[in-house]
């Protein structure tokens, strides 16, 4: 029995599917029309006489312009639902879009097939009080010095991305519900006292809670601030409603900066506290927190903790105890005869002060300046100093945390001088450790979400309990593992930026191989320069390489920008990237090639070396990029078979002779060399010459392979 539908029935079935789909597409197929408001009066959106051309903007491809015709503030009201793909405000007088004639009506931006929707303010300050429905990803572009105030509940359909562009201000009141979508801040300001349901990715805009006064901005989702992003808060009083707050119910990924402003006429008093930002959890760290200066011997400081950012005001108390071994808790060592307690301590002047004491009273901040060296220790046990806010060292100051289990605790440490964390001692910064000059010698434990070395050096055989970034700024920063030779540990991620220099010393001159080593518990992102220093007389066989870096993962395709110190008197070091059990690269190791032509350092000159050898004599830059930075190749001097300090085609016969004498396949090696040399036009040799080279190689006697003196 034939069970297939008859043709008319099949046609009806297809028509039943096609017609609704065609209706769904109808708006995207309609011609786009730009409608411009044409009356200098309050009016109704849905009245076709109010628009030029005659009609009503009500399609996902239509554009509506509320522009230059009005001479004073005007209100445009929705009498029924409307849809546009683009809405533009362009007048120095204020347009207010509301739904006062029918409070259930709303304006939809975009449609499922219309592409991005657009909300633009070219001039003036304008208000939307009619409910908005975002049916597509929407770009909000507000020109510099202009404002768009969204003072109504706005809801998205499909969790879109709402992108803030332009230098002006998007002010959000009531609720913006993105249904798990994202508000992306690209430029300008996002302000208000409203609530956002979704996530905020503030890559390069300013989040400013409040509007014309102080207020709270609430995010029901996660917040990420990029390195060009900013949080700006204003302090108008110490009461909970007198300063701006940014409340995040999800996680916060911190970067960029925070700017704190004072309302006109307000000066904080000692002990005032302002919790300007809260979050469920945090990662990362702000680049900077910009605080206003205070008069009358007061200072503001920032405390970044696991769930909040707090600004506090404290009194400045100067150290008057001079140098030598002194008790922190002795009132006579301090200005006013008062031991700092939730105050900002300043220790100034040249000389060394050794502060002893156990479980010292917490202070707000600590500044070392004027050439002062401060040593925190105890005569009988641990020396401890608890700083709620920032510890800062000027370029002439230094700090040592000495003795077993001595400890310094702070929110942020800013080092331009010298910091020593001794064996058994520790320094913890709940926010970040930032070095913009000077040095850090780490033989104990340095705990911080982020240790950022922008300049100077960090060295030692200690541990960073957190993530470490070296050389990511515009100045050179150096990482020297080991105290002599030793291991430097990073518990989380390590980033070596373009201006990082990593120094590794290797001593394989004796029976054991000893080398500096980095051990990283997270991901390593490589960059900058790897500087290698091999002690004379060292031998590192291919079968027993030495590890210089061990990580959970070598991130992506990252690699060093430069490697120095490969060529040695014994031959050439070879840097190799090795995969771990998961298949990703986890280890960087070194071994030594000691025979000319042994480009991979496996102890033999054979066919496996031929491709690298050919690249070395054909194009040193390409060879360096592929086999030095990419790993696995010796310094190109190992291809100089005739010791003339030049890489030429005259080295080819000697290389092939070495391959033959090691038992390798000369024909295969010749083919590999020919393939590389013929990959682009070169002046020599041609194919015939290469054939002659291959034949002549069979008659070349083995010559002694040794390296020129001075290598």
XYZ file of C-alpha atoms in Angstrom:
711
model
C 0.000 0.000 0.000
C 1.330 3.457 -0.935
C 1.541 5.564 2.266
C 3.088 8.680 0.652
C 0.825 11.773 0.635
C -0.689 12.824 -2.617
C 0.925 15.851 -4.253
C -1.863 18.341 -3.380
C -1.678 17.285 0.273
C 2.123 17.661 0.236
C 1.780 21.133 -1.246
C -0.670 22.107 1.495
C 1.717 20.779 4.148
C 4.609 22.814 2.772
C 2.387 25.877 2.491
C 1.425 25.503 6.146
C 5.120 25.681 7.048
C 6.170 28.392 4.617
C 3.417 30.967 5.200
C 4.097 31.526 8.933
C 7.827 31.680 8.249
C 7.242 34.239 5.490
C 5.116 36.295 7.846
C 7.930 36.134 10.419
C 10.360 37.455 7.823
C 8.011 40.128 6.524
C 9.383 42.898 8.724
C 12.965 42.226 7.637
C 11.892 42.262 3.994
C 10.015 45.559 4.301
C 11.839 48.638 2.987
C 13.495 50.733 5.683
C 11.917 54.145 6.247
C 13.333 57.043 8.285
C 10.566 58.992 10.032
C 11.331 62.459 11.482
C 9.177 64.168 14.135
C 7.714 67.277 12.507
C 5.730 69.177 15.156
C 6.880 71.676 17.782
C 4.309 70.336 20.235
C 3.653 67.467 22.574
C 2.129 64.657 20.589
C 1.310 61.003 20.105
C 3.807 58.647 18.485
C 1.046 56.760 16.694
C -0.357 59.821 14.896
C 0.901 59.718 11.276
C 0.524 63.513 10.949
C 3.355 63.965 13.470
C 5.913 62.331 11.186
C 7.612 63.058 7.902
C 6.974 61.209 5.660
C 3.345 60.677 6.583
C 3.014 57.470 8.562
C 4.056 55.865 11.832
C 7.452 54.249 12.532
C 6.422 50.728 13.495
C 8.747 48.170 11.943
C 12.007 46.566 13.055
C 13.799 48.193 10.116
C 12.279 51.654 10.572
C 14.265 54.591 11.966
C 12.663 57.293 14.112
C 14.324 60.701 14.599
C 13.226 63.088 17.341
C 15.123 66.061 16.040
C 15.496 69.762 15.422
C 11.920 70.994 15.084
C 11.185 71.610 18.779
C 12.055 74.875 20.547
C 11.464 73.716 24.124
C 10.939 70.517 26.150
C 8.408 68.235 24.473
C 6.751 64.887 25.279
C 6.057 62.148 22.745
C 3.562 59.556 24.021
C 2.914 55.998 22.881
C -0.783 55.295 22.374
C -0.082 51.701 21.363
C 2.915 49.410 21.018
C 5.515 50.408 18.448
C 8.678 48.881 16.982
C 11.731 50.529 15.425
C 15.216 49.455 14.513
C 16.699 52.839 15.349
C 15.700 55.750 17.592
C 17.690 59.006 17.460
C 17.441 62.096 19.685
C 18.957 65.228 18.150
C 17.959 68.490 19.822
C 19.395 70.667 22.583
C 15.870 70.754 24.058
C 14.646 67.697 25.942
C 12.423 65.039 24.407
C 10.572 62.774 26.857
C 9.210 59.544 25.413
C 6.432 58.151 27.623
C 3.262 56.087 27.494
C 1.085 58.403 29.553
C -1.942 57.858 27.310
C -1.851 54.085 27.897
C 0.505 52.833 30.590
C 0.680 49.273 29.223
C 2.240 50.262 25.896
C 5.929 49.810 25.111
C 8.546 50.500 22.450
C 10.416 47.528 20.964
C 13.909 48.023 19.563
C 14.825 45.629 16.757
C 13.502 42.247 15.790
C 14.713 38.654 15.446
C 16.026 39.175 11.891
C 16.723 42.918 11.872
C 20.343 42.907 13.040
C 21.497 45.294 15.754
C 19.130 47.976 16.997
C 20.363 51.528 17.621
C 19.590 54.119 20.265
C 21.409 57.403 19.611
C 21.709 60.804 21.268
C 23.432 63.298 18.988
C 22.605 66.422 21.008
C 20.934 67.348 24.287
C 19.615 65.502 27.342
C 16.626 63.227 26.840
C 14.372 60.900 28.839
C 12.680 57.593 28.075
C 9.765 56.841 30.403
C 7.972 54.348 28.152
C 8.878 50.688 28.751
C 11.549 49.418 26.362
C 11.755 45.893 24.980
C 15.118 44.938 23.495
C 14.451 42.343 20.805
C 18.006 42.402 19.424
C 21.522 43.381 20.390
C 21.364 47.137 20.871
C 23.990 49.864 20.495
C 23.463 52.959 22.643
C 25.600 55.791 21.251
C 25.461 59.024 23.252
C 27.609 61.954 22.194
C 29.958 63.752 24.574
C 28.127 66.079 27.028
C 24.756 64.473 26.250
C 22.559 62.376 28.528
C 19.956 59.674 28.003
C 17.929 58.890 31.103
C 16.041 55.580 31.033
C 13.511 56.028 33.825
C 11.337 52.953 33.429
C 11.467 49.174 33.565
C 13.150 47.835 30.422
C 13.083 44.169 29.489
C 14.926 42.153 26.868
C 13.539 39.135 25.050
C 16.577 37.000 24.321
C 19.361 38.053 26.664
C 21.005 40.450 24.205
C 24.115 42.585 24.494
C 23.467 46.261 25.191
C 26.599 48.183 24.153
C 27.262 51.675 25.511
C 29.175 53.812 22.989
C 29.992 57.514 22.790
C 31.327 59.851 25.457
C 27.953 60.772 26.982
C 25.987 59.405 29.936
C 23.488 56.517 29.977
C 21.556 56.952 33.223
C 19.548 53.949 34.397
C 16.685 54.238 36.889
C 14.273 51.501 37.974
C 15.068 48.132 36.308
C 16.984 47.044 33.199
C 16.338 43.316 32.766
C 18.680 41.783 30.198
C 17.583 38.182 30.882
C 21.164 36.964 31.475
C 22.432 39.264 28.728
C 25.302 41.731 29.065
C 25.639 45.488 29.365
C 28.933 46.218 27.611
C 30.595 49.516 28.517
C 32.837 50.703 25.678
C 32.891 54.473 26.231
C 31.404 57.279 28.277
C 29.467 56.852 31.518
C 26.859 54.427 32.842
C 25.208 55.951 35.900
C 22.015 55.972 37.915
C 20.261 54.458 40.900
C 18.623 51.568 39.091
C 19.014 47.807 38.959
C 20.461 45.680 36.177
C 19.531 42.010 35.850
C 22.319 40.469 33.800
C 26.061 41.037 33.644
C 28.156 44.162 33.121
C 31.383 44.024 31.126
C 32.936 47.439 31.658
C 35.829 47.220 29.227
C 36.482 50.941 28.809
C 33.618 53.029 30.219
C 32.934 54.616 33.619
C 30.422 53.191 36.087
C 29.163 56.067 38.253
C 26.486 55.142 40.822
C 24.012 57.908 41.631
C 22.878 60.771 39.418
C 22.812 64.410 40.481
C 23.422 63.270 44.061
C 24.697 60.183 45.815
C 22.980 56.846 45.262
C 23.234 53.076 44.893
C 23.575 51.174 41.624
C 22.591 47.506 41.951
C 23.746 44.665 39.700
C 22.073 41.254 39.852
C 24.848 39.401 38.044
C 28.610 39.438 37.523
C 30.831 42.455 36.938
C 34.053 42.583 34.919
C 36.129 45.751 34.668
C 38.779 45.953 31.939
C 42.111 47.730 32.104
C 40.523 50.850 30.554
C 37.424 50.698 32.746
C 36.702 52.910 35.735
C 34.452 52.998 38.791
C 33.727 56.557 39.965
C 32.121 57.233 43.343
C 31.323 60.448 45.197
C 31.455 60.909 48.963
C 28.966 63.412 50.351
C 28.828 62.348 53.992
C 29.537 59.479 56.368
C 25.923 58.283 56.549
C 24.969 55.169 54.597
C 22.842 57.227 52.175
C 25.369 60.028 51.783
C 27.831 58.401 49.388
C 27.698 56.377 46.177
C 27.645 52.589 46.271
C 27.987 49.903 43.644
C 26.389 46.674 44.876
C 27.149 43.486 42.927
C 25.291 40.310 43.829
C 27.636 38.162 41.743
C 31.389 38.067 41.269
C 33.699 40.967 40.416
C 36.724 40.725 38.121
C 38.824 43.785 38.937
C 41.081 45.843 36.671
C 41.298 49.459 35.544
C 40.940 52.086 38.245
C 38.669 53.621 40.863
C 38.233 57.386 41.211
C 36.915 58.804 44.470
C 35.453 62.341 44.512
C 34.314 64.572 47.365
C 31.022 66.456 47.139
C 31.474 70.237 47.418
C 31.676 71.291 51.046
C 32.289 67.814 52.489
C 35.508 66.872 54.308
C 35.769 63.432 55.940
C 36.728 63.135 59.590
C 39.181 60.661 61.098
C 37.472 57.306 61.484
C 34.899 57.824 58.699
C 34.303 54.696 56.616
C 32.661 54.460 53.187
C 31.819 51.030 51.754
C 31.567 52.061 48.103
C 31.588 48.631 46.450
C 30.443 45.174 47.524
C 30.555 41.853 45.657
C 30.042 38.162 46.286
C 33.639 37.298 45.397
C 36.520 38.905 43.555
C 39.425 38.142 41.285
C 42.119 40.370 39.824
C 43.046 43.804 41.142
C 42.547 47.455 40.289
C 45.446 49.179 38.551
C 45.001 52.214 40.768
C 42.633 53.798 43.275
C 42.652 57.583 42.877
C 41.929 59.358 46.151
C 41.519 63.094 46.817
C 43.912 64.840 49.176
C 42.690 66.040 52.562
C 43.892 68.896 54.706
C 44.336 69.187 58.475
C 46.630 66.187 58.872
C 44.133 63.671 57.463
C 44.459 61.109 54.710
C 42.129 58.775 52.807
C 43.095 55.197 52.080
C 41.467 52.284 50.260
C 40.930 48.817 51.694
C 40.138 46.118 49.135
C 38.864 42.995 50.851
C 37.362 39.698 49.732
C 33.805 41.071 49.509
C 34.103 44.874 49.547
C 36.009 48.035 48.694
C 36.065 50.495 51.552
C 37.458 54.030 51.762
C 38.572 55.199 55.210
C 39.812 58.475 56.632
C 42.560 58.544 59.240
C 44.891 60.875 61.066
C 48.533 61.136 59.951
C 50.924 60.219 62.785
C 54.670 60.701 62.260
C 57.422 58.534 63.736
C 59.691 60.513 66.057
C 61.689 57.636 67.506
C 64.660 57.906 65.127
C 66.843 54.919 64.291
C 67.938 51.876 66.215
C 65.925 49.111 67.813
C 62.647 50.578 69.020
C 59.299 49.372 70.301
C 56.373 50.169 68.030
C 54.009 50.348 70.981
C 56.027 52.971 72.892
C 54.066 56.282 72.811
C 57.273 58.286 73.057
C 58.305 57.114 69.587
C 55.319 58.825 67.956
C 54.052 62.320 67.281
C 51.510 63.504 69.870
C 52.704 60.691 72.161
C 50.087 58.416 70.573
C 50.713 54.979 69.133
C 48.909 54.828 65.745
C 45.566 53.069 66.014
C 43.526 53.093 62.798
C 45.749 56.017 61.783
C 48.165 56.593 58.918
C 51.771 56.100 60.091
C 54.612 57.956 58.342
C 58.210 56.910 59.033
C 60.563 59.466 57.519
C 64.265 60.301 57.584
C 67.492 58.483 56.819
C 68.794 55.581 58.872
C 67.628 52.161 59.980
C 64.765 51.607 62.364
C 64.169 48.124 63.676
C 60.662 47.911 65.054
C 60.077 45.034 67.397
C 56.867 43.830 68.902
C 54.293 41.104 68.616
C 50.719 41.497 67.385
C 50.993 45.263 66.970
C 47.891 47.475 66.940
C 46.259 47.675 63.462
C 46.854 50.909 61.558
C 45.200 52.417 58.491
C 48.288 52.929 56.328
C 52.092 53.044 56.376
C 54.421 55.262 54.359
C 58.216 54.864 54.325
C 60.117 57.798 52.904
C 63.283 59.880 53.151
C 65.768 57.016 52.954
C 64.359 55.147 55.944
C 64.960 51.408 56.279
C 62.336 49.691 58.402
C 62.883 46.199 59.761
C 59.924 44.364 61.274
C 61.005 41.638 63.664
C 60.789 40.449 67.238
C 63.484 39.797 69.761
C 61.679 36.744 71.115
C 59.377 35.518 68.335
C 57.432 36.986 65.455
C 57.277 40.650 64.582
C 53.820 41.471 63.256
C 52.316 44.590 61.726
C 48.694 44.788 60.578
C 47.907 47.540 58.032
C 44.287 47.809 56.915
C 45.073 49.885 53.839
C 48.209 50.717 51.867
C 51.913 50.296 52.569
C 54.004 52.537 50.303
C 57.770 52.894 49.896
C 59.400 55.771 48.052
C 62.508 55.091 45.897
C 64.920 55.721 48.794
C 63.106 53.630 51.401
C 63.362 49.942 52.201
C 61.536 47.381 54.264
C 62.569 43.998 55.588
C 60.392 41.415 57.270
C 62.974 39.467 59.187
C 63.075 36.478 61.447
C 61.055 33.319 61.567
C 57.271 33.775 61.070
C 57.442 37.577 61.087
C 54.537 39.005 59.136
C 53.199 42.173 57.498
C 49.550 42.336 56.473
C 48.041 45.025 54.226
C 45.432 45.616 51.541
C 47.840 47.064 48.965
C 51.624 47.380 48.877
C 53.212 49.954 46.549
C 56.963 49.505 46.301
C 59.433 51.842 44.626
C 62.277 51.053 47.028
C 63.429 47.728 48.404
C 61.453 44.952 50.090
C 63.013 41.855 51.675
C 60.818 38.989 52.836
C 63.135 36.687 54.728
C 63.062 32.892 55.000
C 60.087 31.942 57.161
C 58.608 35.453 56.992
C 55.544 36.541 55.018
C 53.793 39.539 53.543
C 50.118 39.371 52.594
C 48.199 41.933 50.549
C 44.486 41.225 50.214
C 44.326 43.359 47.054
C 47.656 43.584 45.235
C 51.398 44.046 45.488
C 52.573 46.658 42.963
C 56.213 47.440 42.248
C 57.021 50.384 39.990
C 60.725 50.531 40.806
C 63.326 49.123 43.149
C 63.453 45.468 44.128
C 61.703 42.661 45.938
C 63.776 39.858 47.428
C 61.406 37.025 48.186
C 62.695 34.120 50.233
C 59.542 33.707 52.303
C 55.898 33.978 51.172
C 54.258 36.906 49.364
C 50.467 36.512 49.295
C 48.271 38.638 47.032
C 45.629 38.096 44.380
C 48.084 39.821 42.033
C 51.781 40.578 42.413
C 52.544 43.077 39.641
C 56.184 43.909 38.916
C 56.162 46.819 36.456
C 59.809 47.817 36.943
C 62.883 46.759 38.888
C 63.525 43.173 39.964
C 61.921 40.356 41.880
C 64.219 37.547 42.960
C 64.664 34.810 45.514
C 63.700 31.270 46.383
C 60.323 31.999 47.934
C 56.677 31.654 46.956
C 54.070 33.957 45.459
C 50.752 32.810 46.886
C 48.644 34.229 44.064
C 49.340 35.321 40.480
C 52.489 37.081 39.284
C 52.762 39.501 36.341
C 56.211 40.750 35.311
C 56.997 43.291 32.589
C 53.436 43.943 31.431
C 53.914 47.741 31.633
C 56.109 49.946 29.436
C 59.310 49.541 31.472
C 61.685 46.607 31.890
C 61.089 44.297 34.844
C 63.265 41.335 35.792
C 62.552 37.954 37.382
C 65.545 36.117 38.870
C 64.567 32.761 40.400
C 66.738 31.364 43.140
C 68.913 32.804 45.818
C 72.054 31.957 43.902
C 70.621 28.822 42.309
C 67.162 27.821 43.458
C 63.433 27.490 42.850
C 60.882 30.289 42.668
C 57.249 29.222 43.161
C 54.048 30.837 41.870
C 50.907 29.162 43.164
C 48.504 30.542 40.526
C 49.244 32.105 37.105
C 52.435 33.677 35.771
C 52.424 36.320 33.028
C 55.705 37.412 31.459
C 54.892 40.551 29.499
C 56.752 42.008 26.501
C 59.125 43.916 28.801
C 59.895 41.011 31.119
C 63.376 39.528 31.451
C 63.672 36.045 32.951
C 67.175 35.075 34.093
C 68.065 31.382 34.432
C 71.457 30.152 35.650
C 72.523 26.544 35.035
C 75.484 24.707 36.552
C 76.140 21.264 35.087
C 79.903 21.328 35.561
C 79.855 18.730 38.317
C 78.202 15.372 38.797
C 74.766 16.943 39.328
C 72.879 19.501 37.277
C 71.720 22.496 39.317
C 69.573 25.202 37.761
C 67.207 28.004 38.601
C 63.643 26.845 38.194
C 60.147 28.286 38.077
C 57.330 26.112 39.419
C 53.883 27.483 38.547
C 50.606 26.032 39.770
C 48.494 27.670 37.054
C 48.922 28.923 33.498
C 52.097 30.561 32.214
C 51.833 33.216 29.495
C 55.258 33.717 27.942
C 56.755 36.916 26.572
C 59.787 39.125 26.896
C 63.326 37.760 27.009
C 64.737 34.512 28.381
C 68.356 35.049 29.448
C 70.381 31.846 29.905
C 73.686 31.623 31.760
C 75.491 28.261 31.620
C 78.467 27.753 33.917
C 81.645 26.889 31.988
C 82.416 23.192 31.689
C 78.770 22.102 31.856
C 77.347 19.111 29.993
C 73.610 18.498 29.653
C 72.860 15.404 27.526
C 69.776 15.048 25.359
C 68.742 12.026 27.421
C 68.796 13.955 30.690
C 67.574 17.546 30.139
C 67.215 20.021 32.981
C 63.817 21.587 33.684
C 63.736 25.358 34.100
C 59.958 25.827 34.170
C 57.162 23.530 35.292
C 53.544 24.671 35.032
C 50.019 23.374 34.884
C 49.784 24.803 31.370
C 51.793 26.981 28.995
C 48.988 29.216 27.780
C 47.971 29.032 24.139
C 50.724 29.622 21.612
C 52.613 32.026 23.864
C 56.389 32.031 23.683
C 59.352 34.239 24.467
C 60.047 37.231 22.236
C 63.797 36.687 22.513
C 66.223 34.121 23.940
C 69.817 35.015 24.768
C 72.758 32.973 26.009
C 72.265 29.915 23.785
C 75.828 29.876 22.419
C 78.333 28.658 25.017
C 82.000 27.560 24.997
C 80.720 23.970 25.027
C 78.278 24.344 22.124
C 74.687 25.524 22.245
C 71.864 25.246 24.707
C 68.552 24.085 23.246
C 65.217 25.169 24.691
C 62.472 22.546 24.415
C 58.773 22.774 25.214
C 57.375 19.477 26.513
C 53.719 18.423 26.809
C 52.175 17.067 29.979
C 49.655 14.305 30.476
C 46.778 16.426 29.156
C 48.612 17.090 25.884
C 49.184 20.783 26.595
C 52.719 22.053 27.048
C 53.684 22.144 30.708
C 57.500 22.100 30.845
C 60.447 24.044 29.457
C 63.718 22.132 29.544
C 67.308 22.609 28.384
C 69.938 20.327 26.947
C 73.247 20.955 25.203
C 74.412 20.331 21.639
C 78.192 19.897 21.463
C 78.746 18.772 17.855
C 78.573 20.947 14.741
C 75.556 20.006 12.651
C 73.704 18.483 15.600
C 70.928 21.043 15.370
C 68.484 19.199 17.655
C 71.096 18.208 20.231
C 70.348 14.485 20.237
C 74.048 13.584 19.999
C 74.031 12.633 16.293
C 74.339 14.578 13.040
C 71.665 12.865 10.988
C 68.669 13.313 8.738
C 66.634 14.722 11.640
C 68.945 17.749 11.640
C 68.760 18.429 7.891
C 65.688 20.673 7.770
C 66.899 22.851 10.651
C 70.397 23.007 9.136
C 68.965 24.144 5.790
C 66.870 26.878 7.379
C 69.880 28.100 9.371
C 71.972 28.663 6.229
C 69.112 29.925 4.092
C 67.333 32.395 6.422
C 68.647 32.973 9.935
C 65.611 35.035 10.952
C 63.142 32.340 9.941
C 65.283 29.694 11.630
C 65.325 31.754 14.825
C 61.561 32.180 14.787
C 60.781 28.549 13.988
C 63.357 26.628 15.984
C 64.755 28.930 18.680
C 61.613 30.742 19.816
C 59.466 27.800 18.727
C 61.760 25.416 20.585
C 63.957 22.470 19.719
C 66.825 24.109 17.793
C 70.422 24.988 18.630
C 72.040 28.352 17.993
C 72.533 28.734 14.233
C 76.316 28.817 14.769
C 76.072 25.031 15.055
C 75.462 25.034 11.266
C 78.853 26.677 10.601
C 80.554 23.432 9.534
C 83.708 25.085 8.105
C 84.401 27.403 11.059
C 84.420 30.561 8.917
C 81.810 32.308 11.146
C 79.476 32.549 8.143
C 76.499 30.415 7.189
C 76.845 29.648 3.477
C 76.239 26.860 0.997
C 79.860 25.861 1.494
C 78.725 24.283 4.786
C 76.443 21.811 2.984
C 79.039 19.201 1.820
C 80.550 19.025 5.284
C 77.119 18.586 6.862
C 76.264 15.753 4.452
C 79.608 14.118 5.134
C 78.840 14.243 8.841
C 75.456 12.645 8.196
C 77.093 9.830 6.222
C 79.741 9.191 8.835
C 77.089 8.952 11.558
C 75.298 6.261 9.549
C 72.519 8.551 8.394
C 70.757 8.596 5.031
C 72.597 11.144 2.877
C 69.970 11.021 0.129
C 67.172 11.813 2.575
C 69.208 14.629 4.128
C 69.964 16.041 0.661
C 66.269 15.916 -0.221
C 65.336 17.749 2.988
C 67.922 20.468 2.319
C 66.801 20.814 -1.309
C 63.177 21.155 -0.236
C 64.005 24.055 2.081
C 66.348 25.849 -0.310
C 63.918 25.564 -3.220
C 60.997 26.897 -1.158
C 61.809 30.366 -2.516
C 64.147 31.818 -5.106
C 67.718 31.875 -3.856
C 70.858 32.827 -5.792
C 72.449 29.432 -5.217
C 72.651 26.516 -5.309
C 70.545 25.183 -8.152
C 69.254 21.626 -8.274
C 72.246 20.381 -10.281
C 74.670 21.831 -7.756
C 72.800 20.160 -4.932
C 73.047 16.865 -6.785
C 76.793 17.333 -7.144
C 76.986 18.213 -3.465
C 75.214 14.978 -2.621
C 77.660 12.964 -4.728
C 80.704 14.757 -3.411
C 79.593 14.169 0.146
C 80.177 10.462 -0.295
C 83.874 11.053 -0.875
C 84.453 13.581 1.897
C 86.553 12.133 4.685
C 85.410 12.631 8.194
C 87.039 15.713 9.632
C 87.424 16.337 13.299
C 84.352 18.048 14.690
C 85.191 20.646 17.226
C 84.041 24.129 18.075
C 86.075 27.213 17.453
C 87.847 28.632 20.468
C 85.814 31.272 22.209
C 82.400 29.741 21.553
